Coordinates of C-alpha atoms in Angstrom, one line a residue:
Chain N
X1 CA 104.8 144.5 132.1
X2 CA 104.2 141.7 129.5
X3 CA 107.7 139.0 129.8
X4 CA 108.3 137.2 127.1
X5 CA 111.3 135.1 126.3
X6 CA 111.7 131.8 124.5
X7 CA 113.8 129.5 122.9
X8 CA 111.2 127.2 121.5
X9 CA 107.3 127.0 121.0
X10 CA 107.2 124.8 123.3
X11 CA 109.1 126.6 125.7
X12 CA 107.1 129.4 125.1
X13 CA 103.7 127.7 126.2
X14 CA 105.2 127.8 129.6
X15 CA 105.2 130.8 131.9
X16 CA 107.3 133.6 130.4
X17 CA 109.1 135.0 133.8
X18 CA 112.3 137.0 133.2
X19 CA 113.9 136.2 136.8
X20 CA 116.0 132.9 136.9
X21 CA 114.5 132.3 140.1
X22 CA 111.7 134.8 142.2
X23 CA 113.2 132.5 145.3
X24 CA 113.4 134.9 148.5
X25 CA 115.5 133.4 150.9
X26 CA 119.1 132.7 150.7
X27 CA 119.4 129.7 147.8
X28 CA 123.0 131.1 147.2
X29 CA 124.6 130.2 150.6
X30 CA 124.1 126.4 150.5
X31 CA 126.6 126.2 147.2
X32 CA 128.8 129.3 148.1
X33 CA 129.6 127.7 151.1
X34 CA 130.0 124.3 149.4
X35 CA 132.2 125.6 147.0
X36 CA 134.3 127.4 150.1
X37 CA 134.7 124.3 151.9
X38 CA 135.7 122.0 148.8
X39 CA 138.1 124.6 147.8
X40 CA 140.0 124.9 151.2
X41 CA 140.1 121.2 151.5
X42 CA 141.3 120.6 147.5
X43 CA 144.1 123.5 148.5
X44 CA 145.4 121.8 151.6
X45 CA 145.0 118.4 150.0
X46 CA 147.3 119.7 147.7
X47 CA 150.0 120.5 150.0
X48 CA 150.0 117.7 152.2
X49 CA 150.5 115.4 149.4
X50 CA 154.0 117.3 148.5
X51 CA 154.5 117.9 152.6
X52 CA 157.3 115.3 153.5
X53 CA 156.4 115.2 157.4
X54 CA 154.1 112.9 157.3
X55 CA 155.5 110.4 160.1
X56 CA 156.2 111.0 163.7
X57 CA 156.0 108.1 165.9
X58 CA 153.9 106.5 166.5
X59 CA 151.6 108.7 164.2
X60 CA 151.2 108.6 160.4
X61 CA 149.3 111.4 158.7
X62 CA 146.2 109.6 157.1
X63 CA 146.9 111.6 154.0
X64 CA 150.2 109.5 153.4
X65 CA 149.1 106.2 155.0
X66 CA 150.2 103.6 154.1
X67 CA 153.5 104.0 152.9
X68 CA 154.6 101.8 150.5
X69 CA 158.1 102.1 149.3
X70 CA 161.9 102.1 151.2
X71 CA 162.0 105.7 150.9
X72 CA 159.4 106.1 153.6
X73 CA 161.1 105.7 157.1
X74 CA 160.8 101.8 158.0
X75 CA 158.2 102.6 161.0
X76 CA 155.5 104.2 158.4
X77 CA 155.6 101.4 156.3
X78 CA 152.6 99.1 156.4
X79 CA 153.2 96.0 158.0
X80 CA 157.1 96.8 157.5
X81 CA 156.8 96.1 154.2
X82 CA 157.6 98.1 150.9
X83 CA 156.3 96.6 148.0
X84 CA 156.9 99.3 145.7
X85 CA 160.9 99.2 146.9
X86 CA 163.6 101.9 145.9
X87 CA 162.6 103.0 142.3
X88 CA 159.5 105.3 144.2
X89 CA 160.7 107.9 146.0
X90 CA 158.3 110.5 145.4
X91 CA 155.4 111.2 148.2
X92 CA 153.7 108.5 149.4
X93 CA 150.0 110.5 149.3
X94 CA 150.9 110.5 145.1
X95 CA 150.4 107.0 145.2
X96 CA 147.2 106.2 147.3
X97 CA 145.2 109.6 147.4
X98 CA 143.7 108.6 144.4
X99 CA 141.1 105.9 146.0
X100 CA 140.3 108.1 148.6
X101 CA 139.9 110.7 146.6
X102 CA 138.1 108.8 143.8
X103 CA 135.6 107.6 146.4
X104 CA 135.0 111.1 147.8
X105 CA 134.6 112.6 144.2
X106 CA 131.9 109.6 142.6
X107 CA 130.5 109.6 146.0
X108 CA 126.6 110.5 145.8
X109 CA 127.0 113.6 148.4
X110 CA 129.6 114.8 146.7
X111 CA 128.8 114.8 143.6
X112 CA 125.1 116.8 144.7
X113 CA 127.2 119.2 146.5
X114 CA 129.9 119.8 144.0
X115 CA 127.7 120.0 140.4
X116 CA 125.2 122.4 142.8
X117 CA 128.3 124.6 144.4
X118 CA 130.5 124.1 141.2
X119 CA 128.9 123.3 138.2
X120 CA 126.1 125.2 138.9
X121 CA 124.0 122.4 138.0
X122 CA 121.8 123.9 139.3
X123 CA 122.7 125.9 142.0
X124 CA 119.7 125.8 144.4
X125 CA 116.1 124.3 143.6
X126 CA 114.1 126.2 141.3
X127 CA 117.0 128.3 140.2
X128 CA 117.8 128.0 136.7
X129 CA 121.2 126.9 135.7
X130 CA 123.7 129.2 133.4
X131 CA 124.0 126.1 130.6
X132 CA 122.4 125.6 127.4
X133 CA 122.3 122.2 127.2
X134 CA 122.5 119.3 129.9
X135 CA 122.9 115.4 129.4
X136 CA 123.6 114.8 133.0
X137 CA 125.1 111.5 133.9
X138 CA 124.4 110.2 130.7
X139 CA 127.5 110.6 128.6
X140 CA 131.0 110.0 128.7
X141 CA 132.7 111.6 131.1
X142 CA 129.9 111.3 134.1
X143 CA 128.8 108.3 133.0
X144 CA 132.0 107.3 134.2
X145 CA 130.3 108.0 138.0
X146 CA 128.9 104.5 137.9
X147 CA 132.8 103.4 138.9
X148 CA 131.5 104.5 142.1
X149 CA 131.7 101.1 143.6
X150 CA 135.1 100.1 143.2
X151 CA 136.4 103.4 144.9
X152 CA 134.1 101.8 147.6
X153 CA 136.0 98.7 147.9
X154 CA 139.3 100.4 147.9
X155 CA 137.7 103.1 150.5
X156 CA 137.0 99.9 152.6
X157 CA 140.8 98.9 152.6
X158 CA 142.1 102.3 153.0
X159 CA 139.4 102.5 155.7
X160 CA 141.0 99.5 157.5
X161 CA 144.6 100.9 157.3
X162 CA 143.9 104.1 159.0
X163 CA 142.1 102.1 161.9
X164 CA 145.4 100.0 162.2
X165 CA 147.4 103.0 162.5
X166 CA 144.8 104.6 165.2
X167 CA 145.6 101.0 166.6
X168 CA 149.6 101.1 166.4
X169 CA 149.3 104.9 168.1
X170 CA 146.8 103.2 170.7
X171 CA 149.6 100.9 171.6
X172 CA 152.7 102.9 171.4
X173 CA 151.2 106.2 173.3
X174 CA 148.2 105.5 175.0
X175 CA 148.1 109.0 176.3
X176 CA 149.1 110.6 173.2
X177 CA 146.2 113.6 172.1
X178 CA 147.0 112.0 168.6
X179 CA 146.0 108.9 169.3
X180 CA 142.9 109.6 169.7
X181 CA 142.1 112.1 167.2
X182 CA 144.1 109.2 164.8
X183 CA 140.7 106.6 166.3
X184 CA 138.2 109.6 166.1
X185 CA 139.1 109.9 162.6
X186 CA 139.6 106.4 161.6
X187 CA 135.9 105.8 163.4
X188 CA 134.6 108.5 161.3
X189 CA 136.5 107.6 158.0
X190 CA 135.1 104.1 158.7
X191 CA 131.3 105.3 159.0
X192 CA 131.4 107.4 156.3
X193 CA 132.9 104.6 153.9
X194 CA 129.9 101.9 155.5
X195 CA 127.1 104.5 154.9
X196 CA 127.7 104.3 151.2
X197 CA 125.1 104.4 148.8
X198 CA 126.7 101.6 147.2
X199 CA 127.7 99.9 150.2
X200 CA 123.9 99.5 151.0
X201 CA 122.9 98.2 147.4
X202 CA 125.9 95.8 147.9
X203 CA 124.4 95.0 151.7
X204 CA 120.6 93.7 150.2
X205 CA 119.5 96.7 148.4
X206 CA 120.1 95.0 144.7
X207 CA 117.5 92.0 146.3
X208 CA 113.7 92.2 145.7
X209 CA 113.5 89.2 148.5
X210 CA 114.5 90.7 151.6
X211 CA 112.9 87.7 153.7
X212 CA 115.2 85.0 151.6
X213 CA 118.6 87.0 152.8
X214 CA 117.8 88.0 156.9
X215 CA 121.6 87.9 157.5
X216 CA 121.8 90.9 153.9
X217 CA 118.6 92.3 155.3
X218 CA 119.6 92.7 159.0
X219 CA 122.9 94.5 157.4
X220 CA 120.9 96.4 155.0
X221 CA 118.9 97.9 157.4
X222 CA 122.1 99.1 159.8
X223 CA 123.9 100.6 156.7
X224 CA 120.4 102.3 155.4
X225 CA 120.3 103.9 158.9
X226 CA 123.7 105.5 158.5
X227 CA 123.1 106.0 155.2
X228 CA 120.8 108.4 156.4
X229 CA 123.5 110.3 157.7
X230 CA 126.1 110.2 154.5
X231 CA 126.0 113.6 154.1
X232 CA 126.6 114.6 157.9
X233 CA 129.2 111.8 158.1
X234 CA 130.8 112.8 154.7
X235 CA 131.6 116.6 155.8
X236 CA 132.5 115.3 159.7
X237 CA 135.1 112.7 158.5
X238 CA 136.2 115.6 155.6
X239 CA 137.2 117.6 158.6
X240 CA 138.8 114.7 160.7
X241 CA 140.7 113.2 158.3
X242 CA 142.4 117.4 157.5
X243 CA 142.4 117.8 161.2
X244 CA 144.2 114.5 162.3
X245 CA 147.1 115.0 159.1
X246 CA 147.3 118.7 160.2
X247 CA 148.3 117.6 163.8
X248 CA 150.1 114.5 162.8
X249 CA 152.2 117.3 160.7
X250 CA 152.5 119.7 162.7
X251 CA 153.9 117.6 165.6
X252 CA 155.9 116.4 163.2
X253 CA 157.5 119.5 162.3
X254 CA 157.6 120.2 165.9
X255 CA 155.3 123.0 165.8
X256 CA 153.0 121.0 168.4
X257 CA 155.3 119.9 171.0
X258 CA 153.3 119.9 174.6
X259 CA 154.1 116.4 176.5
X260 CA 150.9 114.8 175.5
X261 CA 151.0 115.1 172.1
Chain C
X1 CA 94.6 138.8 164.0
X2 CA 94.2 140.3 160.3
X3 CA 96.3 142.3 158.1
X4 CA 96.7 143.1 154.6
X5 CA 99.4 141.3 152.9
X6 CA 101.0 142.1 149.3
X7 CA 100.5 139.5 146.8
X8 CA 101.7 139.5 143.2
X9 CA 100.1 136.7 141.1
X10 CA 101.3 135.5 137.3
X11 CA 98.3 136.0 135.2
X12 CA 98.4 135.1 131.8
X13 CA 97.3 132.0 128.8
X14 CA 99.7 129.9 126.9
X15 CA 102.8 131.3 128.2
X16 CA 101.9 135.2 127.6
X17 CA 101.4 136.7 131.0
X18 CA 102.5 139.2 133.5
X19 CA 102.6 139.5 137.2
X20 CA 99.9 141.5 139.3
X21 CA 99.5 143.3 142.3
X22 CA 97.2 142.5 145.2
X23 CA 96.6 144.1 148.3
X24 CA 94.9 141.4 150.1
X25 CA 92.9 140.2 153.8
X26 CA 95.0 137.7 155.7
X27 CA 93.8 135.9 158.6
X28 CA 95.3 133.7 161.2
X29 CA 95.4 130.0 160.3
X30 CA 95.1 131.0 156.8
X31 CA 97.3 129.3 154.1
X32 CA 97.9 130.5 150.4
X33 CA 95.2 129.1 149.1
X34 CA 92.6 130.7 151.1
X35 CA 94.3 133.9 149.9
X36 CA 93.9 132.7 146.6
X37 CA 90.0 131.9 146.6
X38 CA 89.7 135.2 148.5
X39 CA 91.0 137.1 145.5
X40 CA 88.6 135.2 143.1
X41 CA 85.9 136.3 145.6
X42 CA 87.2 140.2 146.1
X43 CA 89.1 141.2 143.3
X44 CA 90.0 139.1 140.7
X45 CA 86.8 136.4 139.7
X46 CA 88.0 135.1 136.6
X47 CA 92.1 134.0 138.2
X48 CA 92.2 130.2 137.6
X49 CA 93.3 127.8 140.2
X50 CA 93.3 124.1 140.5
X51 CA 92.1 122.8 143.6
X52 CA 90.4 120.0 145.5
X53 CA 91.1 118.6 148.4
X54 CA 92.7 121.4 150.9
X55 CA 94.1 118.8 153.0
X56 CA 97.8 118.3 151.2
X57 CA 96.3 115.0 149.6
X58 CA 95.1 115.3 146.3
X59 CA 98.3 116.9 144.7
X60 CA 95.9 119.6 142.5
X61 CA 97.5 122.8 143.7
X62 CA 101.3 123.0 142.7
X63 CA 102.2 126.2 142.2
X64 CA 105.4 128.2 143.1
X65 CA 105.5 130.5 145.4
X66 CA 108.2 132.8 146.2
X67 CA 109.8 130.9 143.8
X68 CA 109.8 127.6 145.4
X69 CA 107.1 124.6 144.2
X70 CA 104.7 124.4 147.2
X71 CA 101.2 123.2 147.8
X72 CA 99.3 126.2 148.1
X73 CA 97.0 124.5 150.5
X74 CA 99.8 123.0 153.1
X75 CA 101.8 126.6 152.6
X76 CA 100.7 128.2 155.8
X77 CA 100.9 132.3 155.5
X78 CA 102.5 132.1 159.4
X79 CA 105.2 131.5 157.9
X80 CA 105.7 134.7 156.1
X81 CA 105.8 138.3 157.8
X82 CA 103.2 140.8 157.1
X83 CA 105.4 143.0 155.3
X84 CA 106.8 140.0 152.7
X85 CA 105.6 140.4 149.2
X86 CA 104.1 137.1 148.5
X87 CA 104.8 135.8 144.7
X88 CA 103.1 133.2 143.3
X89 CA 103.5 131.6 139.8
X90 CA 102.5 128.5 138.0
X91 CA 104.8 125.9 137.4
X92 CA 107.3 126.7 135.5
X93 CA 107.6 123.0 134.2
X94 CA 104.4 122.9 132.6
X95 CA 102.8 124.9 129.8
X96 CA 100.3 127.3 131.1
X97 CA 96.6 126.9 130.5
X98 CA 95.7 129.9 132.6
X99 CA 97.2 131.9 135.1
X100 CA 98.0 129.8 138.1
X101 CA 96.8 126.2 136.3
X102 CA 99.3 124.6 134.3
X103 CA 99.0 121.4 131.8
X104 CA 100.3 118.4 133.3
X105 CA 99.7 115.8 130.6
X106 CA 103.6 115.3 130.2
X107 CA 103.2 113.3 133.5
X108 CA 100.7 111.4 131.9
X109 CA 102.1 110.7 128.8
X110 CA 105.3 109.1 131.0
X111 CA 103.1 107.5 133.2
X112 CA 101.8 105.4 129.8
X113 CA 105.2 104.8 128.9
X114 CA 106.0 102.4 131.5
X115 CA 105.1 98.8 131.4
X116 CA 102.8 98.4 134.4
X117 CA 103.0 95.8 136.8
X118 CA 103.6 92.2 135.5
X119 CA 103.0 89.5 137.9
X120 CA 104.8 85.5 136.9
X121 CA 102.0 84.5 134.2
X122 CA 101.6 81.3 136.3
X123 CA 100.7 83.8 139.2
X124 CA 97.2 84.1 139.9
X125 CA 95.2 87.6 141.4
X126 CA 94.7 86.2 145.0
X127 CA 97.5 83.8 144.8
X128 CA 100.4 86.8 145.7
X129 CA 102.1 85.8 148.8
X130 CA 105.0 88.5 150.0
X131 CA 106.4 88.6 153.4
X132 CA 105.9 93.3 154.7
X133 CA 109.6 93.3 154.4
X134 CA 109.3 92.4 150.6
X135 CA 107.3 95.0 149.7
X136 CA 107.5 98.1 152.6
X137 CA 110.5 99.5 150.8
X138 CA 107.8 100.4 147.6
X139 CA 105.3 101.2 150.0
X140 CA 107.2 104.3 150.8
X141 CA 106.6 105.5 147.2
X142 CA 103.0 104.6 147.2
X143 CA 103.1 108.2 149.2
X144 CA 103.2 110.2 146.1
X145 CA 99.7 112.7 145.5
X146 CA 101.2 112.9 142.3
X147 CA 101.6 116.8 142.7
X148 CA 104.1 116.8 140.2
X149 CA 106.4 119.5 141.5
X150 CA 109.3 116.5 141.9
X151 CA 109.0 117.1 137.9
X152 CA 108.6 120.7 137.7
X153 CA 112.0 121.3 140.1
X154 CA 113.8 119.2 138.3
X155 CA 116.4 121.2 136.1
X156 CA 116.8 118.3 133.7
X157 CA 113.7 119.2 132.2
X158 CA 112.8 122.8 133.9
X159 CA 115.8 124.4 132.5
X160 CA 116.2 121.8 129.3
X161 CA 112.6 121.8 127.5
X162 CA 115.0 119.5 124.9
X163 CA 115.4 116.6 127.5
X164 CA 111.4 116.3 127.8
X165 CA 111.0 113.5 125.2
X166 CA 113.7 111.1 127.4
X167 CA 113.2 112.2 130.6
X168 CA 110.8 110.3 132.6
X169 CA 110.9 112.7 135.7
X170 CA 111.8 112.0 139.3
X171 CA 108.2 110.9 139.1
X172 CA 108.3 108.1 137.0
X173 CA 111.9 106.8 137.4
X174 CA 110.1 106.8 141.5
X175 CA 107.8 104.5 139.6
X176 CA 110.2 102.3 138.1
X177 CA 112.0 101.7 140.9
X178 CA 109.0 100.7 142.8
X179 CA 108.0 98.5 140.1
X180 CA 111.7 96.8 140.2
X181 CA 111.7 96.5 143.5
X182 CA 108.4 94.6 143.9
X183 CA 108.6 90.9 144.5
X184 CA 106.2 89.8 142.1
X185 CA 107.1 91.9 139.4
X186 CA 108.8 89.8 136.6
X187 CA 109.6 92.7 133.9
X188 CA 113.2 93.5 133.6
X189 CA 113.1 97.3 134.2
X190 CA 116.9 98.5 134.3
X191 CA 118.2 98.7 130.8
X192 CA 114.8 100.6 129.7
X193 CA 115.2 103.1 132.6
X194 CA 118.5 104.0 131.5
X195 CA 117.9 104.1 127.7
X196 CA 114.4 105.3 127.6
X197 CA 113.6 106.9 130.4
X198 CA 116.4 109.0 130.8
X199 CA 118.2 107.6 134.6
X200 CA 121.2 109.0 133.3
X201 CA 120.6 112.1 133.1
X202 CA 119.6 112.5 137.0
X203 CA 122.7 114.2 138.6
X204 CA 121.4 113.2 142.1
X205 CA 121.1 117.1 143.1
X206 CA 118.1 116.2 145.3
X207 CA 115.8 118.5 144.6
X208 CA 113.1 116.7 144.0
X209 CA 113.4 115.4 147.4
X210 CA 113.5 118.7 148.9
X211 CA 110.1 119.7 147.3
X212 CA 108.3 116.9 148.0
X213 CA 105.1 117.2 149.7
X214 CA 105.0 113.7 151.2
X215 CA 108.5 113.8 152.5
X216 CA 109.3 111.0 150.3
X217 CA 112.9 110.3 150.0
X218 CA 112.9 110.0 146.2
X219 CA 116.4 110.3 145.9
X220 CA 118.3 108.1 148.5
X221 CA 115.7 105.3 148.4
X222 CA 114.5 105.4 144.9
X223 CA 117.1 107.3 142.3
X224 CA 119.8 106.0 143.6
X225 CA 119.0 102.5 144.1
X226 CA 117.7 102.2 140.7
X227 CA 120.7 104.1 139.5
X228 CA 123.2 101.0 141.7
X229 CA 120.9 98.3 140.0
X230 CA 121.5 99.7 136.4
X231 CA 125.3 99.4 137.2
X232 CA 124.7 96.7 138.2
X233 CA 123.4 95.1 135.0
X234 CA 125.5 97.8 132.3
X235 CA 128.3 98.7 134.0
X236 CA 129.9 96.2 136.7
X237 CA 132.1 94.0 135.0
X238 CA 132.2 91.7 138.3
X239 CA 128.3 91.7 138.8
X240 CA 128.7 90.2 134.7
X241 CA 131.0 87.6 135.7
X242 CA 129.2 86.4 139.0
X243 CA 126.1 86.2 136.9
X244 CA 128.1 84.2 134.6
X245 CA 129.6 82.2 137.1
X246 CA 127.0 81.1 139.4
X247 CA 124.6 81.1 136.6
X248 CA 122.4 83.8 137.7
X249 CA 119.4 84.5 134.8
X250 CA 117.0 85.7 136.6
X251 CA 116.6 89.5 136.9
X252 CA 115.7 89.3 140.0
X253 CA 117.1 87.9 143.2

């Protein structure tokens, strides 16, 4: 059986095989699963943002921290204060989702996972991708990726507030289940946000002189080594962050209600 | 231990081609290749290969098989089972010259596209001083056999024959960054690996990484650095104004 199919001469110089891919072993699961995953957490993202049990003391769900406005109740507000006052009184995830979410979404994980599991861009190695033309991050509107690093900054801050609530629920119930899955998840937010990509270039990784900087080289080298675990640390902190609002939620609702909760 | 595996081989020239069937000897501690030479010996003398070292270190025998880009020397047939039907194709990059051996002057031609190293002019051979920490991060992509398969499984160009003409490759952006990297190199790389040689287009999907023989971490520790440092000099309105500010000229730091 002679294959030929082309869409150019030079094209046609190359092998002419018929099969997107003659891969053998299971290339689809890696961006079906992906794409499950992402879903499920977009869906109950979603939800939580519009779900108005969000505060229990001493917990605050991470997907609503920090409040900023009177209309959250005067314990969930960050440092007591409400700088946004009475004119917002929609949810407070509406207002601050957006740089976690902006960092998850420019994040160089993410975006392998979602244009392999989404965009089918492609959607395994060596499997050819369903689009006719490609200009990558080239172009307006993924060249708009390169924001990146300011979602990083924020993701630092936001980083930092979760940690002080894991501290305020350290404080106020020692004992409390959520308390510590509010510190696992503020530890793992925090590791996930430090193992940047851009949070190493920032470290020393924009130097050629490594040996003029020893304090941004000693730094470097800690954030390159969990930098070798962004991915890992991306998906573990992706499932802390929807476990620990889940329970904050639910014990909020009352739905959890055992004396160490 | 012996048995007869199933093979099916692309044969063909310039592009025209077709997939044949082999019945062929396997033997333990065999690996692709060796299947490969045994069909030139047995049953197919005039199938063309490109080969050289057999030791995973001369980069000569890319090919794909069972759809993936492998060496077909460091591909080990223990890892298949003796009833798997074995595929293997040329690259699917690359325009074929015969059956398994594929053209890889594209690389080439990039390769000559990018300045080489350019030392201070007041910088002497023999007079480089650089501390191992200045330089071990290039090291790292000194690695490269130059196999070429980071180039072949990349879809910017595998899936987009359009994109050839400003798409360096995984390759040679590797390259770029290594050259950018380097202490003593004074050429200011990161505007041209954006506009010319195509950094953009890299959507970070990491397949180059995944294919690469040497285990080189293309990706984390050279695409994505360089693509931090381009921000850095197109895109970071804060990086301008520190520049600015505390009078930073120099391209490198």
């Amino acid at each position: 059986m002679t294959q030929t199919a082309a869409d150019s001469p030079a094209r046609r110089q190359r092998a002419q095989i018929k099969e997107r891919t003659l891969r053998t072993d299971q290339w689809w699961r890696y961006p079906l699963v992906t794409f499950i995953i992402f879903t499920a957490f977009l869906v109950y993202a979603t939800w939580a943002i519009f779900d108005m049990d969000y505060f229990v003391s001493p917990y605050h769900a991470p997907f609503a921290s920090p409040c900023l406005a009177t209309s959250c109740p005067e314990e969930a507000r960050l440092f007591g204060l409400a700088p946004f006052g009475d004119w917002y009184t929609w949810p407070p995830g509406i207002l601050i989702l957006g740089l976690p979410a902006g960092f998850r979404f420019t994040c160089y994980y993410y975006r392998k996972a979602y244009y392999r599991g989404f965009w089918l861009s492609p959607p395994a190695c060596a499997v050819g991708e369903p689009h006719r033309k490609y200009t990558g991050e080239s172009r307006f509107p993924l060249i708009l990726q390169n924001v990146h690093r300011y979602f990083f900054y924020a993701a630092i801050v936001i980083g930092l507030i979760l940690a002080y609530d894991a501290v305020l629920a350290l404080v106020h119930k020692p004992g409390g289940l959520g308390t510590w899955i509010l510190i696992a998840n503020a530890i793992l937010i925090n590791l996930y946000t430090l193992s940047c990509h851009s949070c190493r270039h920032i470290t020393a990784g924009r130097l050629t002189h490594f040996s003029r900087h020893p304090v941004r080289y000693k730094a470097w080298t800690v954030v390159s080594k969990l930098n070798a675990k962004h991915q890992e640390l991306a998906l573990v902190s992706m499932f802390s962050v929807m476990g620990a609002d889940l329970y904050v939620r639910l014990v909020a609702k009352g739905i959890i209600s055992f004396p160490f909760a | 231990m012996s048995y007869k595996a199933k093979f099916r081989v692309w044969r063909g020239e310039g592009g025209e081609g077709r997939l044949e069937d082999f019945t062929v000897e396997v033997n333990e501690g065999e690996v692709v290749l060796d299947i490969i030479h045994r069909l030139q010996a047995t049953q197919a003398p005039d199938l063309a290969v490109r080969w050289n070292c057999k030791a995973g270190k001369c980069g000569s025998c890319s090919m794909e098989i069972n759809g993936k880009p492998r060496l077909g020397c460091m591909t080990r047939m223990s890892t298949f089972t003796e009833d798997e039907t074995i595929t293997v194709t040329p690259m699917r990059t690359f325009p074929v010259i015969k059956d398994l051996v594929t053209d890889v002057s594209f690389n080439y031609t990039k390769a000559r596209e990018i300045p080489s190293f350019t030392p201070p002019a007041d910088v002497k051979p023999g007079e480089y001083r650089m501390q191992q920490i200045d330089v071990e991060r290039s090291q790292e992509f000194r690695k490269c056999i130059e196999c070429f398969m980071c180039n072949n499984v990349c879809h910017v160009i595998r899936d987009h024959e359009e994109n050839k003409p400003g798409f360096a490759g995984p390759r040679f952006l590797m390259r770029i960054a290594e050259l950018d990297m380097h202490p003593y190199d004074v050429v200011d790389r990161k505007d041209s690996a954006q506009e010319e040689h195509g950094l953009g287009y890299c959507n970070i999907t990491k397949c180059c990484t995944e294919v690469c023989p040497e285990h080189i971490k293309i990706t984390d520790n050279a695409l994505i650095p360089m693509k931090e440092r381009v921000v850095d000099r197109k895109y970071d309105p804060l990086v301008w104004l520190g520049n600015k500010i505390f009078k930073r000229s120099g391209p490198k730091s």
